[in-house]
mmCIF file with all atom_site columns, C-alpha atoms in Angstrom:
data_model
loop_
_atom_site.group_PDB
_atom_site.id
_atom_site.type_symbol
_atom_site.label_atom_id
_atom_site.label_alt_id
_atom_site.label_comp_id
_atom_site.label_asym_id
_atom_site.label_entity_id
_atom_site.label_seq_id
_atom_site.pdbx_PDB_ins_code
_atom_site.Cartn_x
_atom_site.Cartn_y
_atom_site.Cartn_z
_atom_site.occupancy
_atom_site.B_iso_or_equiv
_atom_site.pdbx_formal_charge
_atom_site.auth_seq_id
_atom_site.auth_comp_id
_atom_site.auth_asym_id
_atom_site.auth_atom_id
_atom_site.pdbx_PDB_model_num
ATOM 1   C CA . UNK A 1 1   ? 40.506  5.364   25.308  1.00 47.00 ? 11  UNK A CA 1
ATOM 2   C CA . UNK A 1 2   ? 38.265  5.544   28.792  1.00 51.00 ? 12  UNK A CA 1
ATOM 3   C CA . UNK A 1 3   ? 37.317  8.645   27.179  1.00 52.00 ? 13  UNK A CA 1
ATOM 4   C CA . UNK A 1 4   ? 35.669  7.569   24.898  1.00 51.00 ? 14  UNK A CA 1
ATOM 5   C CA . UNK A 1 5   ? 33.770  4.806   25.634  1.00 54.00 ? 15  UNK A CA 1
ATOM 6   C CA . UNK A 1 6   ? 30.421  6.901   26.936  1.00 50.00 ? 16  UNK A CA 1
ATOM 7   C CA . UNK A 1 7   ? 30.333  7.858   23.431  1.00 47.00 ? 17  UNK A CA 1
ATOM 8   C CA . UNK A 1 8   ? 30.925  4.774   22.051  1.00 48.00 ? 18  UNK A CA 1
ATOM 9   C CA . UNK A 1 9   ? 28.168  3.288   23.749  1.00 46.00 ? 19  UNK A CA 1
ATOM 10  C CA . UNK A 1 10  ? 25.738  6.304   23.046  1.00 42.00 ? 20  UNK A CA 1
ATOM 11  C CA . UNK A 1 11  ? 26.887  6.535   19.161  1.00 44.00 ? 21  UNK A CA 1
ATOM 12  C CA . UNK A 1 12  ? 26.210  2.167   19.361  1.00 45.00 ? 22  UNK A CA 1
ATOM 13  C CA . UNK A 1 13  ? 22.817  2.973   20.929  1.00 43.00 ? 23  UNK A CA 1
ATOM 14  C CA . UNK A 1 14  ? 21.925  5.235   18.573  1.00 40.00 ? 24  UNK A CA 1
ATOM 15  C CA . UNK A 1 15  ? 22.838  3.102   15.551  1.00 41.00 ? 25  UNK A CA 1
ATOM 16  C CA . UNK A 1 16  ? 20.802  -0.059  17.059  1.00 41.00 ? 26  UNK A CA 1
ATOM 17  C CA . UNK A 1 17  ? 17.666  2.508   17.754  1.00 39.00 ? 27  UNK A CA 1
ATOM 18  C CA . UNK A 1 18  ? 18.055  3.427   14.262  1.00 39.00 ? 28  UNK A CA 1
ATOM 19  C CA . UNK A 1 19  ? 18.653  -0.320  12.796  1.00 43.00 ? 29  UNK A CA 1
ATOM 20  C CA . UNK A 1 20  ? 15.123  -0.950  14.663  1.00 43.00 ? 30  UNK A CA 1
ATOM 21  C CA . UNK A 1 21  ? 13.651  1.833   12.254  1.00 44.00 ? 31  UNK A CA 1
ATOM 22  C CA . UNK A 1 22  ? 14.504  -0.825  9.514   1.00 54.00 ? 32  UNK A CA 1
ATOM 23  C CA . UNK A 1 23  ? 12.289  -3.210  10.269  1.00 66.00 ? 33  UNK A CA 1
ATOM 24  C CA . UNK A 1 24  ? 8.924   -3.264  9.336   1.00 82.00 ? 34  UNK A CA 1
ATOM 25  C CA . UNK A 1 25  ? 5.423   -3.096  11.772  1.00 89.00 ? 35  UNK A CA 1
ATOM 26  C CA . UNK A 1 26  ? 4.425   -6.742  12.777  1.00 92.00 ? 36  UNK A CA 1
ATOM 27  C CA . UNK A 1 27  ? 1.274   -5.363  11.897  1.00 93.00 ? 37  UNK A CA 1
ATOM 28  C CA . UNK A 1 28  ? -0.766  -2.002  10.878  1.00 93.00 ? 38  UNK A CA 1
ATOM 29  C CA . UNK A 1 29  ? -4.357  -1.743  10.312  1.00 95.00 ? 39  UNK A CA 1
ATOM 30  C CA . UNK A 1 30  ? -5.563  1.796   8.494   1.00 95.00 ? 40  UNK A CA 1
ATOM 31  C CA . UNK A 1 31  ? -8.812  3.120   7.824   1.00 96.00 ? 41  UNK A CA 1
ATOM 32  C CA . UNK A 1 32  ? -9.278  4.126   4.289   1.00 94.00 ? 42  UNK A CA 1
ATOM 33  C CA . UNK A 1 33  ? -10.876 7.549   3.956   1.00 92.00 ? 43  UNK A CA 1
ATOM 34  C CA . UNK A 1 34  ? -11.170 8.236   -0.056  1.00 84.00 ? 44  UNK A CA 1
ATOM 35  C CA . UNK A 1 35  ? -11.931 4.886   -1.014  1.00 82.00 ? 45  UNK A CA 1
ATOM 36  C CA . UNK A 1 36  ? -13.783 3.840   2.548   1.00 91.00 ? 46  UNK A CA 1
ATOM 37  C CA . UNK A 1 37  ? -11.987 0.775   3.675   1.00 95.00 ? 47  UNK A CA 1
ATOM 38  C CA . UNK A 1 38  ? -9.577  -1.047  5.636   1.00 96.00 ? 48  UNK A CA 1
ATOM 39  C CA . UNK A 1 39  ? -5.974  -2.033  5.231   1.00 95.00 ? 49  UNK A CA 1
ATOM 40  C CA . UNK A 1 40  ? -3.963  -4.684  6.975   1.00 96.00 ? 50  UNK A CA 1
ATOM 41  C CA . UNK A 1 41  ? -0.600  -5.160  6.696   1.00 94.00 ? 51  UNK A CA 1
ATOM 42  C CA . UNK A 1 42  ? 1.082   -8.000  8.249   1.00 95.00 ? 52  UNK A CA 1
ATOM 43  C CA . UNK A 1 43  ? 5.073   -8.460  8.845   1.00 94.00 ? 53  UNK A CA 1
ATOM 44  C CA . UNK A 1 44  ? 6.308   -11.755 6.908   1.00 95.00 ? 54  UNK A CA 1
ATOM 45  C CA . UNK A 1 45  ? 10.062  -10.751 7.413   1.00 92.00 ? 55  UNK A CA 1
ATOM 46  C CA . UNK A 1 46  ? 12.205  -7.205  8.006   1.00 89.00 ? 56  UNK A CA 1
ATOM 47  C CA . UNK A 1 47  ? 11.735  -6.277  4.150   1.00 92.00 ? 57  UNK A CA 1
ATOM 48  C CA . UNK A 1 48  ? 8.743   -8.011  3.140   1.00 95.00 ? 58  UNK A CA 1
ATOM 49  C CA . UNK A 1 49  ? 4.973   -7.831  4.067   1.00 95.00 ? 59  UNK A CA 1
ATOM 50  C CA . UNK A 1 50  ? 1.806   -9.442  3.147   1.00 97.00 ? 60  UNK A CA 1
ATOM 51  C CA . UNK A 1 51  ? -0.696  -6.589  2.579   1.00 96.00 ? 61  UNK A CA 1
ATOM 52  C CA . UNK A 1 52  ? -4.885  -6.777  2.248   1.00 97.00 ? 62  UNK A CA 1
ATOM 53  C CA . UNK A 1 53  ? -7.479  -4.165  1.485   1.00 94.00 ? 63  UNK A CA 1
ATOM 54  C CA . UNK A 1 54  ? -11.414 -4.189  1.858   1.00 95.00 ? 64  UNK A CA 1
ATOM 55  C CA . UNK A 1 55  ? -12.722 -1.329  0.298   1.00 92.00 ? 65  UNK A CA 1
ATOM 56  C CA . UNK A 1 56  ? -15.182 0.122   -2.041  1.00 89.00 ? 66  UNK A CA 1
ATOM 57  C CA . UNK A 1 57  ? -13.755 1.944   -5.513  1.00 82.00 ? 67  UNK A CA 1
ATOM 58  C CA . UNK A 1 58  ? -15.371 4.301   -7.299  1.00 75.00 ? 68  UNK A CA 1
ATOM 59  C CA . UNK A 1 59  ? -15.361 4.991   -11.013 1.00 73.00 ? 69  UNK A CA 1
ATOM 60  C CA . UNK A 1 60  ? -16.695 6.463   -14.248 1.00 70.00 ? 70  UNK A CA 1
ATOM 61  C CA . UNK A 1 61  ? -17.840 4.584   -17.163 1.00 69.00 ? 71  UNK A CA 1
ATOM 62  C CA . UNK A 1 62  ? -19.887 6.076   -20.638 1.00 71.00 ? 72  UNK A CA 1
ATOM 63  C CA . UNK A 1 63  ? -21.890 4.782   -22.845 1.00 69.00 ? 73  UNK A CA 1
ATOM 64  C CA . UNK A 1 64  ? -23.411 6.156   -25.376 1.00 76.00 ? 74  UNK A CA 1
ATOM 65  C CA . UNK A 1 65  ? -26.970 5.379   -24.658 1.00 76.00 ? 75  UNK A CA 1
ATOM 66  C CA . UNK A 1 66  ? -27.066 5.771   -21.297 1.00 72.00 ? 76  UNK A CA 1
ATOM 67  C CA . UNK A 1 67  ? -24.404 8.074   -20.749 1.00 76.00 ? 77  UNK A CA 1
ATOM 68  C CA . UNK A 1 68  ? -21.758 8.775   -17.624 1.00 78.00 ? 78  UNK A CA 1
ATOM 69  C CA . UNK A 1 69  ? -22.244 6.808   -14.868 1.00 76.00 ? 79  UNK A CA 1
ATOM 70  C CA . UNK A 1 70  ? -20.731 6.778   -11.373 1.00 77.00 ? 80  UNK A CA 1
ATOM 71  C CA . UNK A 1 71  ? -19.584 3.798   -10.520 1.00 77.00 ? 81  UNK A CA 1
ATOM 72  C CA . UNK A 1 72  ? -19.349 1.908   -6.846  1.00 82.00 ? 82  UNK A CA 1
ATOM 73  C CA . UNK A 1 73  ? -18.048 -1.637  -6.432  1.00 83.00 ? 83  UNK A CA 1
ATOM 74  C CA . UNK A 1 74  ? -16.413 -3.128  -3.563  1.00 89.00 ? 84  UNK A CA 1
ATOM 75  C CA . UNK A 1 75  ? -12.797 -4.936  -3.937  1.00 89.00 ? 85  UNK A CA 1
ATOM 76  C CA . UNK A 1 76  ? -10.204 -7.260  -2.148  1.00 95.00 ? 86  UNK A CA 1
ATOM 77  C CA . UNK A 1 77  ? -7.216  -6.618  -2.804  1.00 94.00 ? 87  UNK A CA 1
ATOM 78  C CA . UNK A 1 78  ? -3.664  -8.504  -1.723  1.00 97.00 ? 88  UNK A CA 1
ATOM 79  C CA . UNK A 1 79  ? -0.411  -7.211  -1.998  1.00 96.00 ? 89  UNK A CA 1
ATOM 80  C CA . UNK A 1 80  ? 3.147   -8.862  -1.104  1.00 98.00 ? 90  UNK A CA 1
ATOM 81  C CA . UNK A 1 81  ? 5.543   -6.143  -0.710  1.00 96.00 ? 91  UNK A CA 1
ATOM 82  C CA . UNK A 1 82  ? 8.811   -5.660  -0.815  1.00 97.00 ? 92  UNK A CA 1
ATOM 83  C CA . UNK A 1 83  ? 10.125  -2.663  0.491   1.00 94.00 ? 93  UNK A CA 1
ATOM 84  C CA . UNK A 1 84  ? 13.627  -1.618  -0.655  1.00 93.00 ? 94  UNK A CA 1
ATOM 85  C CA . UNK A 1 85  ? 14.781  1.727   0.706   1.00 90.00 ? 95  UNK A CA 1
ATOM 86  C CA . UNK A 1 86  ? 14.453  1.832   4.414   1.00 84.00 ? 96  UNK A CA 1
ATOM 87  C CA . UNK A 1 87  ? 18.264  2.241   4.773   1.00 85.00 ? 97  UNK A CA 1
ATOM 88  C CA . UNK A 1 88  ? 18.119  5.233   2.496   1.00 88.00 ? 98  UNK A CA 1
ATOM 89  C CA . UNK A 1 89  ? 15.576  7.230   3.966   1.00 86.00 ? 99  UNK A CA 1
ATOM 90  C CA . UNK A 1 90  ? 17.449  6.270   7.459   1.00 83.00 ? 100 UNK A CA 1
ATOM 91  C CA . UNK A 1 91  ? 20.492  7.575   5.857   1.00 86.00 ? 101 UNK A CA 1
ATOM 92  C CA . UNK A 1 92  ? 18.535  11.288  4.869   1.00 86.00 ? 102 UNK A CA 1
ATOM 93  C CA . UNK A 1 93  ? 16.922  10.755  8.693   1.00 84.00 ? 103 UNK A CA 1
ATOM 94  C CA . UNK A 1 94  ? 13.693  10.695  6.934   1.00 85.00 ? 104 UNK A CA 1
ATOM 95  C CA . UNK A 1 95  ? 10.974  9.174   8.538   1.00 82.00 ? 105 UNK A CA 1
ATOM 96  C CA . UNK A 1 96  ? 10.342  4.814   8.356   1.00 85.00 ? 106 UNK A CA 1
ATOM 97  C CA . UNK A 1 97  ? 7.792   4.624   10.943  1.00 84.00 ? 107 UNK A CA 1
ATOM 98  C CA . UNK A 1 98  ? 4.701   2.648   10.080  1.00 86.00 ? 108 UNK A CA 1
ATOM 99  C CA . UNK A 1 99  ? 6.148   1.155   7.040   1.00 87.00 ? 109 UNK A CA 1
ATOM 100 C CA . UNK A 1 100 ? 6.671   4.666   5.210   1.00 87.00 ? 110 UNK A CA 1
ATOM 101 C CA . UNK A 1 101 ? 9.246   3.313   2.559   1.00 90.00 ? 111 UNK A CA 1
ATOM 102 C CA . UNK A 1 102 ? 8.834   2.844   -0.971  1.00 93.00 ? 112 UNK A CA 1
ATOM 103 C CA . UNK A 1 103 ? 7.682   -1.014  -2.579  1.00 96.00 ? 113 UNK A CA 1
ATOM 104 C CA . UNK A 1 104 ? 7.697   -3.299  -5.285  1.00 97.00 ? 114 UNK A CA 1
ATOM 105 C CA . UNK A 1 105 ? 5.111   -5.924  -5.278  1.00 97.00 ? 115 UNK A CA 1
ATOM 106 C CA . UNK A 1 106 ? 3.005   -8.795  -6.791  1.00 97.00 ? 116 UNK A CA 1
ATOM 107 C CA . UNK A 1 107 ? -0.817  -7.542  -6.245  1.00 96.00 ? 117 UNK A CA 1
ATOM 108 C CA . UNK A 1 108 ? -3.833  -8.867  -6.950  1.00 95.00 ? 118 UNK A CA 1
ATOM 109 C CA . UNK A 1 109 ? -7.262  -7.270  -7.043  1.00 91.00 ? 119 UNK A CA 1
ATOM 110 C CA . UNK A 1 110 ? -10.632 -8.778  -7.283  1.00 90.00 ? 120 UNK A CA 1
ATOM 111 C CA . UNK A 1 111 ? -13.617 -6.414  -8.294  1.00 83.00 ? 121 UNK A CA 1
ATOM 112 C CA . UNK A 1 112 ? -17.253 -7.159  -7.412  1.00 83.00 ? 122 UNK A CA 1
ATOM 113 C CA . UNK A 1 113 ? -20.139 -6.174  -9.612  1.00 78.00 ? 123 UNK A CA 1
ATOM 114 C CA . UNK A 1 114 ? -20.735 -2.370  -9.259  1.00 77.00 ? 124 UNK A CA 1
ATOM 115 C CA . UNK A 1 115 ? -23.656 -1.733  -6.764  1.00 77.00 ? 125 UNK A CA 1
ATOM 116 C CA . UNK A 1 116 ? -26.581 -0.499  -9.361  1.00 68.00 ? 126 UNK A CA 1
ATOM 117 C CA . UNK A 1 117 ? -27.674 -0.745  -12.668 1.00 60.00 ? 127 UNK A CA 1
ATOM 118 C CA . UNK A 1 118 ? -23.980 -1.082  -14.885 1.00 55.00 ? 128 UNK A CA 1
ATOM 119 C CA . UNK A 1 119 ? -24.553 -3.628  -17.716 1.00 59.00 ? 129 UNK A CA 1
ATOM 120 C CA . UNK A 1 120 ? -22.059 -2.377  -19.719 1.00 50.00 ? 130 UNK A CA 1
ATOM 121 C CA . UNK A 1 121 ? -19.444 -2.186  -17.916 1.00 55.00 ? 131 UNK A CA 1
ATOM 122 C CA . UNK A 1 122 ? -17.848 -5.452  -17.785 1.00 53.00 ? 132 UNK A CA 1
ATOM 123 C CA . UNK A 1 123 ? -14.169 -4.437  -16.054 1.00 53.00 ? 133 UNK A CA 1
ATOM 124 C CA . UNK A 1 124 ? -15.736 -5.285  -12.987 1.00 59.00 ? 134 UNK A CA 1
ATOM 125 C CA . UNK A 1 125 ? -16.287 -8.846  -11.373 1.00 67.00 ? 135 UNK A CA 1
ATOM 126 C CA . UNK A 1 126 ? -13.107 -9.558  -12.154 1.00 80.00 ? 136 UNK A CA 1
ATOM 127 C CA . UNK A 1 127 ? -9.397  -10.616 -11.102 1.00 88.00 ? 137 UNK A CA 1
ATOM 128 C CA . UNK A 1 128 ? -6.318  -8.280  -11.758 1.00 90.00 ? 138 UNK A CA 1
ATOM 129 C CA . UNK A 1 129 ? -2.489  -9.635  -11.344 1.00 95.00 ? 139 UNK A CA 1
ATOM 130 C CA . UNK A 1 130 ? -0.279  -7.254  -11.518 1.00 96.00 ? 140 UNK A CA 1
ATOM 131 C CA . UNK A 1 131 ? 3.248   -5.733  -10.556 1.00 98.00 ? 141 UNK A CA 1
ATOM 132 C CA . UNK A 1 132 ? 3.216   -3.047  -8.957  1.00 97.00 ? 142 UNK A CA 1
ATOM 133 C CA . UNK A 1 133 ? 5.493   0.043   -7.364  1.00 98.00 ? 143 UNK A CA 1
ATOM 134 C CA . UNK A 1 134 ? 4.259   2.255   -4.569  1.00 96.00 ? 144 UNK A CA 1
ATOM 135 C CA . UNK A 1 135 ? 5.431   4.328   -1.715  1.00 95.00 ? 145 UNK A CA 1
ATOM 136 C CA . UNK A 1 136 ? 3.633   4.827   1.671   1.00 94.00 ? 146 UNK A CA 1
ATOM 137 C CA . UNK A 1 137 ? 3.754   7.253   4.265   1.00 94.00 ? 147 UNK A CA 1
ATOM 138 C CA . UNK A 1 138 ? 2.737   8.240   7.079   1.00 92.00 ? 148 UNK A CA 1
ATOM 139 C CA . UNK A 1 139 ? 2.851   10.774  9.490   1.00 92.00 ? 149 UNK A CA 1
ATOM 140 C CA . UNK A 1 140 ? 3.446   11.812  13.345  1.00 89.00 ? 150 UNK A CA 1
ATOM 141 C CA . UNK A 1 141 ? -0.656  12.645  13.120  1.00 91.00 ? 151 UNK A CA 1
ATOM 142 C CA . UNK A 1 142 ? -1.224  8.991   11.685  1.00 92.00 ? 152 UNK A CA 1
ATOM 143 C CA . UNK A 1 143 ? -2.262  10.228  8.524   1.00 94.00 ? 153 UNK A CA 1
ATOM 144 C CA . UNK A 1 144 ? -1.177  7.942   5.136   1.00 94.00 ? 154 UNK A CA 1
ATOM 145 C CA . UNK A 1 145 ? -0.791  8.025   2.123   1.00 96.00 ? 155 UNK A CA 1
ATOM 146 C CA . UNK A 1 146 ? -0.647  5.560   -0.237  1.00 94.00 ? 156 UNK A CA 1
ATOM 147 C CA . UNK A 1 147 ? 0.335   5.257   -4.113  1.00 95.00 ? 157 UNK A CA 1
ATOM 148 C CA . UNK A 1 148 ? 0.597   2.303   -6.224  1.00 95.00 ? 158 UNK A CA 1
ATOM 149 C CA . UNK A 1 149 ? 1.319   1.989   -10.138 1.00 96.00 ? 159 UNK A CA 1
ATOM 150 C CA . UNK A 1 150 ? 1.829   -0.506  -12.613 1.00 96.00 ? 160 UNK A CA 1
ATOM 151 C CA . UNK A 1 151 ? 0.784   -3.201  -15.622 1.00 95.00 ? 161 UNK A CA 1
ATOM 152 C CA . UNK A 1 152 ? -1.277  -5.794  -15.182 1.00 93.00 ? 162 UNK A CA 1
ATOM 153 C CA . UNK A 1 153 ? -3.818  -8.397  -16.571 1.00 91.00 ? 163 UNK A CA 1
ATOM 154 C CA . UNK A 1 154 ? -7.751  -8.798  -16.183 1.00 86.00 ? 164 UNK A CA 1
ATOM 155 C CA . UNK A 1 155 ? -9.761  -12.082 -16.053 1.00 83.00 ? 165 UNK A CA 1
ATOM 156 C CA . UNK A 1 156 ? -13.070 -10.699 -16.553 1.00 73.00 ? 166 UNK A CA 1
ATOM 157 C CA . UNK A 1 157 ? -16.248 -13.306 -16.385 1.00 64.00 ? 167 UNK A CA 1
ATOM 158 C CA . UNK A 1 158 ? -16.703 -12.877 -19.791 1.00 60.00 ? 168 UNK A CA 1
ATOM 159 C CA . UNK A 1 159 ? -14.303 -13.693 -22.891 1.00 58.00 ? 169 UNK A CA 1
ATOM 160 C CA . UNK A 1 160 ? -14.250 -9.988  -23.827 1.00 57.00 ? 170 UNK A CA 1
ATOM 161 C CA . UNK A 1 161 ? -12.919 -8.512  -20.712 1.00 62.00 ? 171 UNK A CA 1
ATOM 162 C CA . UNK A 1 162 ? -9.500  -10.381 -20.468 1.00 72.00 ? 172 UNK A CA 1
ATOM 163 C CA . UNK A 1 163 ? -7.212  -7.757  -21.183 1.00 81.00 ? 173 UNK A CA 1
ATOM 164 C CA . UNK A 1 164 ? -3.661  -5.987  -20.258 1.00 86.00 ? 174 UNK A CA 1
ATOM 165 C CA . UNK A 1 165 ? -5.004  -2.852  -17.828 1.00 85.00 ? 175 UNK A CA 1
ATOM 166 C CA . UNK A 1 166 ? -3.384  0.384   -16.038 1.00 89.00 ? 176 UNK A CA 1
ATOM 167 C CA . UNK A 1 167 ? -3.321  -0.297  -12.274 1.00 90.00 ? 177 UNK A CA 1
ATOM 168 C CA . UNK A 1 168 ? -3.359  2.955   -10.335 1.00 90.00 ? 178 UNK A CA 1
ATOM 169 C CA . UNK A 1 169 ? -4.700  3.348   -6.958  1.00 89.00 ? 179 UNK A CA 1
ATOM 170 C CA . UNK A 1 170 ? -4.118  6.212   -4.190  1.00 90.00 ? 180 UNK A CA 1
ATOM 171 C CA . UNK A 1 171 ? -5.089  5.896   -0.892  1.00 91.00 ? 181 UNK A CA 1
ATOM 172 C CA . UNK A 1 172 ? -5.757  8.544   2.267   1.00 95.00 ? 182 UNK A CA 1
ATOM 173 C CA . UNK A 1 173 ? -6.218  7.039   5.457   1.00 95.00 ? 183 UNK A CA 1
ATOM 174 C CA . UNK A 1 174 ? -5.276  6.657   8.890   1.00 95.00 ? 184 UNK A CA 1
ATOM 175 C CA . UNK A 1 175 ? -3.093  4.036   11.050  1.00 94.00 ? 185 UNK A CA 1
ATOM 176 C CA . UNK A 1 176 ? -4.644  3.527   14.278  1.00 91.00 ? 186 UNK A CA 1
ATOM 177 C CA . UNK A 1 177 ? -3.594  1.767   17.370  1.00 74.00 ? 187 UNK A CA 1
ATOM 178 C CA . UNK A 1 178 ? -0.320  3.328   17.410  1.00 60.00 ? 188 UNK A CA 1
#
């Protein structure tokens, strides 16, 4: 039984060090390359995280007298995540560092008016609730990724622009100060 105890207590450090893996960041800050940005994420308990973006979308719209247009309009957006398979990934011995583990969560998404000339396009300047699933990754370099999907429902500032909408959004950043 002496035996065996250095083993035991290497195979019991081993399973803490990997229990650790389980937990989320207290907090991550990334800088947003394809839509230029910043995230924060901020650790609200070992599965659950309160998330917020700054960034600046861009889009097409057409109308018919004017056109295609490129569109540019900064957006907040707040997420509270859940994150459900850290133990899985664990079990593979895939990576859970810096919160990469796959989410459901309640977002919501407030669009400014697009900078320019963009009468027509009235999505904008507008709230979005929706949920949401995504996964998040990132790796040894610091590089994320980021991809969110789901349903969800705009309050426009006009009557006309309430509506259900698609809510898609992929991210490619960086985590820095780890």
């Amino acid at each position: 039984m002496k035996r065996h105890t250095p083993i035991s207590a290497f195979l019991l450090f081993f399973v803490n060090l990997n229990a650790q893996d389980n937990n989320l960041e207290n907090n991550q800050f990334k800088i947003n390359i394809l839509t230029p940005g910043i995230t924060y994420e901020k650790k609200i308990s070992n599965n659950t995280s309160l998330s917020t973006d700054l960034n600046l979308s861009a889009g097409f719209a057409y109308d018919s007298d004017s056109g295609t247009k490129v569109l540019l309009s900064p957006y907040i957006r707040e997420e509270f995540r859940y994150y459900y398979n850290f133990e899985k990934r664990n079990a593979k011995n895939r990576n859970t560092r810096n919160n990469s583990a796959n989410y459901i969560a309640l977002t919501g998404n407030y669009y400014f008016k697009p900078i320019g000339n963009s009468e027509y396009v009235s999505v904008y300047d507008g709230l979005t609730i929706a949920p949401v699933w995504g996964l998040q990754r990132t790796y040894r370099s610091g590089i994320n990724i980021s991809l969110i999907g789901g349903a969800g429902y705009n309050f426009g500032t006009s009557d006309r622009t309430a509506s259900f909408v698609p809510v898609i959004n992929f991210t490619l950043g960086w985590v820095i100060g780890k």
